Amino acid sequence: MKTARRVFLILTIVCGVIAVILDVAAVCMQALAAGENLLTMDSHWGYLLAVSYRWVTLAAGILTA
C-alpha cells in the first residue's frame, strides 16, 4: 500500500512538472505565432512553429486540467 502511494505521488509530481513546462512552452509559442512574426521567421522554424503550436496548446490545456 505504501509503495502504491509513493508511485502515485511520483507520477503526480512528474505530470505536474510536464504540465508546467508545456504551459510555458504554449504561451511562448502563442506569442511567437501571433501577428506577422511567422512571416519574418526562418522558414524551417516558422513551419515547425505553425504546425505544432496548436497541439502543444491543446496538450498543455489537457494536462493542466
Short mmCIF file of N, CA and C in Angstrom, two decimals:
data_model
loop_
_atom_site.label_atom_id
_atom_site.label_comp_id
_atom_site.label_asym_id
_atom_site.label_seq_id
_atom_site.Cartn_x
_atom_site.Cartn_y
_atom_site.Cartn_z
N MET A 1 0.82 -1.19 0.00
CA MET A 1 0.00 0.00 0.00
C MET A 1 0.87 1.26 0.00
N LYS A 2 1.92 1.24 0.81
CA LYS A 2 2.79 2.39 0.89
C LYS A 2 3.52 2.64 -0.43
N THR A 3 3.88 1.56 -1.11
CA THR A 3 4.57 1.67 -2.39
C THR A 3 3.66 2.27 -3.44
N ALA A 4 2.39 1.90 -3.44
CA ALA A 4 1.44 2.44 -4.42
C ALA A 4 1.27 3.94 -4.22
N ARG A 5 1.20 4.39 -2.99
CA ARG A 5 1.09 5.83 -2.71
C ARG A 5 2.33 6.58 -3.19
N ARG A 6 3.49 5.99 -2.98
CA ARG A 6 4.73 6.63 -3.39
C ARG A 6 4.79 6.72 -4.92
N VAL A 7 4.39 5.66 -5.61
CA VAL A 7 4.38 5.67 -7.08
C VAL A 7 3.38 6.70 -7.59
N PHE A 8 2.21 6.76 -6.97
CA PHE A 8 1.21 7.74 -7.39
C PHE A 8 1.71 9.17 -7.14
N LEU A 9 2.39 9.39 -6.03
CA LEU A 9 2.94 10.71 -5.73
C LEU A 9 4.00 11.10 -6.76
N ILE A 10 4.87 10.18 -7.10
CA ILE A 10 5.90 10.45 -8.10
C ILE A 10 5.28 10.74 -9.45
N LEU A 11 4.27 9.96 -9.87
CA LEU A 11 3.60 10.21 -11.13
C LEU A 11 2.87 11.54 -11.14
N THR A 12 2.29 11.92 -10.03
CA THR A 12 1.61 13.21 -9.94
C THR A 12 2.60 14.36 -10.06
N ILE A 13 3.73 14.24 -9.41
CA ILE A 13 4.75 15.29 -9.49
C ILE A 13 5.30 15.39 -10.91
N VAL A 14 5.57 14.26 -11.54
CA VAL A 14 6.09 14.26 -12.90
C VAL A 14 5.08 14.89 -13.86
N CYS A 15 3.81 14.50 -13.75
CA CYS A 15 2.78 15.09 -14.62
C CYS A 15 2.61 16.58 -14.36
N GLY A 16 2.74 17.00 -13.11
CA GLY A 16 2.66 18.42 -12.79
C GLY A 16 3.80 19.21 -13.39
N VAL A 17 5.00 18.66 -13.32
CA VAL A 17 6.16 19.34 -13.91
C VAL A 17 6.02 19.41 -15.43
N ILE A 18 5.57 18.34 -16.06
CA ILE A 18 5.37 18.34 -17.51
C ILE A 18 4.29 19.34 -17.89
N ALA A 19 3.24 19.45 -17.09
CA ALA A 19 2.17 20.41 -17.37
C ALA A 19 2.69 21.84 -17.29
N VAL A 20 3.51 22.14 -16.30
CA VAL A 20 4.07 23.49 -16.18
C VAL A 20 4.98 23.80 -17.36
N ILE A 21 5.81 22.86 -17.74
CA ILE A 21 6.70 23.06 -18.89
C ILE A 21 5.90 23.27 -20.17
N LEU A 22 4.86 22.47 -20.37
CA LEU A 22 4.03 22.64 -21.56
C LEU A 22 3.26 23.96 -21.53
N ASP A 23 2.83 24.41 -20.36
CA ASP A 23 2.15 25.70 -20.27
C ASP A 23 3.07 26.84 -20.68
N VAL A 24 4.29 26.81 -20.19
CA VAL A 24 5.25 27.85 -20.55
C VAL A 24 5.56 27.79 -22.05
N ALA A 25 5.76 26.58 -22.56
CA ALA A 25 6.04 26.43 -24.00
C ALA A 25 4.86 26.90 -24.84
N ALA A 26 3.63 26.61 -24.40
CA ALA A 26 2.45 27.01 -25.16
C ALA A 26 2.30 28.52 -25.19
N VAL A 27 2.56 29.18 -24.07
CA VAL A 27 2.47 30.64 -24.04
C VAL A 27 3.53 31.26 -24.95
N CYS A 28 4.74 30.75 -24.89
CA CYS A 28 5.81 31.26 -25.75
C CYS A 28 5.49 31.02 -27.22
N MET A 29 4.98 29.84 -27.55
CA MET A 29 4.66 29.54 -28.94
C MET A 29 3.50 30.39 -29.44
N GLN A 30 2.52 30.65 -28.59
CA GLN A 30 1.41 31.52 -28.99
C GLN A 30 1.91 32.93 -29.27
N ALA A 31 2.83 33.41 -28.45
CA ALA A 31 3.38 34.75 -28.67
C ALA A 31 4.20 34.81 -29.95
N LEU A 32 4.95 33.77 -30.23
CA LEU A 32 5.76 33.75 -31.44
C LEU A 32 4.92 33.61 -32.71
N ALA A 33 3.77 32.95 -32.61
CA ALA A 33 2.94 32.72 -33.79
C ALA A 33 1.94 33.84 -34.02
N ALA A 34 1.93 34.84 -33.18
CA ALA A 34 0.95 35.92 -33.29
C ALA A 34 1.40 36.96 -34.32
N GLY A 35 0.43 37.51 -35.03
CA GLY A 35 0.69 38.61 -35.94
C GLY A 35 1.56 38.23 -37.12
N GLU A 36 2.51 39.08 -37.43
CA GLU A 36 3.37 38.88 -38.59
C GLU A 36 4.69 38.21 -38.23
N ASN A 37 4.79 37.69 -37.04
CA ASN A 37 6.04 37.07 -36.61
C ASN A 37 6.41 35.87 -37.46
N LEU A 38 5.43 35.10 -37.91
CA LEU A 38 5.72 33.94 -38.74
C LEU A 38 6.27 34.34 -40.10
N LEU A 39 5.90 35.51 -40.59
CA LEU A 39 6.38 35.94 -41.90
C LEU A 39 7.85 36.33 -41.89
N THR A 40 8.34 36.78 -40.75
CA THR A 40 9.72 37.22 -40.66
C THR A 40 10.64 36.16 -40.06
N MET A 41 10.09 35.00 -39.77
CA MET A 41 10.87 33.94 -39.13
C MET A 41 11.53 33.05 -40.19
N ASP A 42 12.59 32.36 -39.80
CA ASP A 42 13.24 31.39 -40.66
C ASP A 42 12.21 30.35 -41.12
N SER A 43 12.30 29.91 -42.36
CA SER A 43 11.25 29.05 -42.93
C SER A 43 11.14 27.72 -42.20
N HIS A 44 12.26 27.13 -41.80
CA HIS A 44 12.20 25.83 -41.10
C HIS A 44 11.54 25.98 -39.74
N TRP A 45 11.99 26.94 -38.94
CA TRP A 45 11.44 27.13 -37.60
C TRP A 45 10.01 27.67 -37.66
N GLY A 46 9.73 28.50 -38.65
CA GLY A 46 8.37 29.02 -38.82
C GLY A 46 7.38 27.91 -39.15
N TYR A 47 7.79 27.00 -40.03
CA TYR A 47 6.93 25.87 -40.37
C TYR A 47 6.71 24.98 -39.15
N LEU A 48 7.78 24.69 -38.43
CA LEU A 48 7.67 23.86 -37.23
C LEU A 48 6.75 24.50 -36.20
N LEU A 49 6.87 25.80 -36.02
CA LEU A 49 6.02 26.52 -35.07
C LEU A 49 4.57 26.54 -35.53
N ALA A 50 4.35 26.80 -36.82
CA ALA A 50 2.99 26.89 -37.34
C ALA A 50 2.27 25.56 -37.27
N VAL A 51 2.99 24.47 -37.41
CA VAL A 51 2.37 23.15 -37.37
C VAL A 51 2.11 22.68 -35.95
N SER A 52 3.00 23.03 -35.02
CA SER A 52 2.93 22.40 -33.70
C SER A 52 2.35 23.25 -32.58
N TYR A 53 2.18 24.56 -32.75
CA TYR A 53 1.77 25.36 -31.59
C TYR A 53 0.35 25.04 -31.14
N ARG A 54 -0.52 24.65 -32.04
CA ARG A 54 -1.89 24.29 -31.64
C ARG A 54 -1.91 23.01 -30.81
N TRP A 55 -1.09 22.04 -31.20
CA TRP A 55 -1.07 20.77 -30.48
C TRP A 55 -0.42 20.92 -29.11
N VAL A 56 0.59 21.76 -29.02
CA VAL A 56 1.23 22.00 -27.72
C VAL A 56 0.26 22.70 -26.79
N THR A 57 -0.51 23.66 -27.32
CA THR A 57 -1.51 24.36 -26.50
C THR A 57 -2.60 23.40 -26.05
N LEU A 58 -3.03 22.51 -26.92
CA LEU A 58 -4.05 21.53 -26.56
C LEU A 58 -3.54 20.57 -25.49
N ALA A 59 -2.34 20.08 -25.65
CA ALA A 59 -1.75 19.16 -24.67
C ALA A 59 -1.55 19.86 -23.33
N ALA A 60 -1.14 21.12 -23.35
CA ALA A 60 -0.95 21.87 -22.10
C ALA A 60 -2.29 22.07 -21.39
N GLY A 61 -3.32 22.38 -22.15
CA GLY A 61 -4.65 22.55 -21.54
C GLY A 61 -5.17 21.26 -20.92
N ILE A 62 -4.98 20.16 -21.62
CA ILE A 62 -5.46 18.87 -21.11
C ILE A 62 -4.69 18.46 -19.86
N LEU A 63 -3.38 18.60 -19.89
CA LEU A 63 -2.58 18.21 -18.71
C LEU A 63 -2.83 19.13 -17.53
N THR A 64 -3.06 20.41 -17.80
CA THR A 64 -3.34 21.34 -16.70
C THR A 64 -4.68 21.04 -16.06
N ALA A 65 -5.67 20.70 -16.88
CA ALA A 65 -7.00 20.38 -16.33
C ALA A 65 -6.93 19.08 -15.58
#
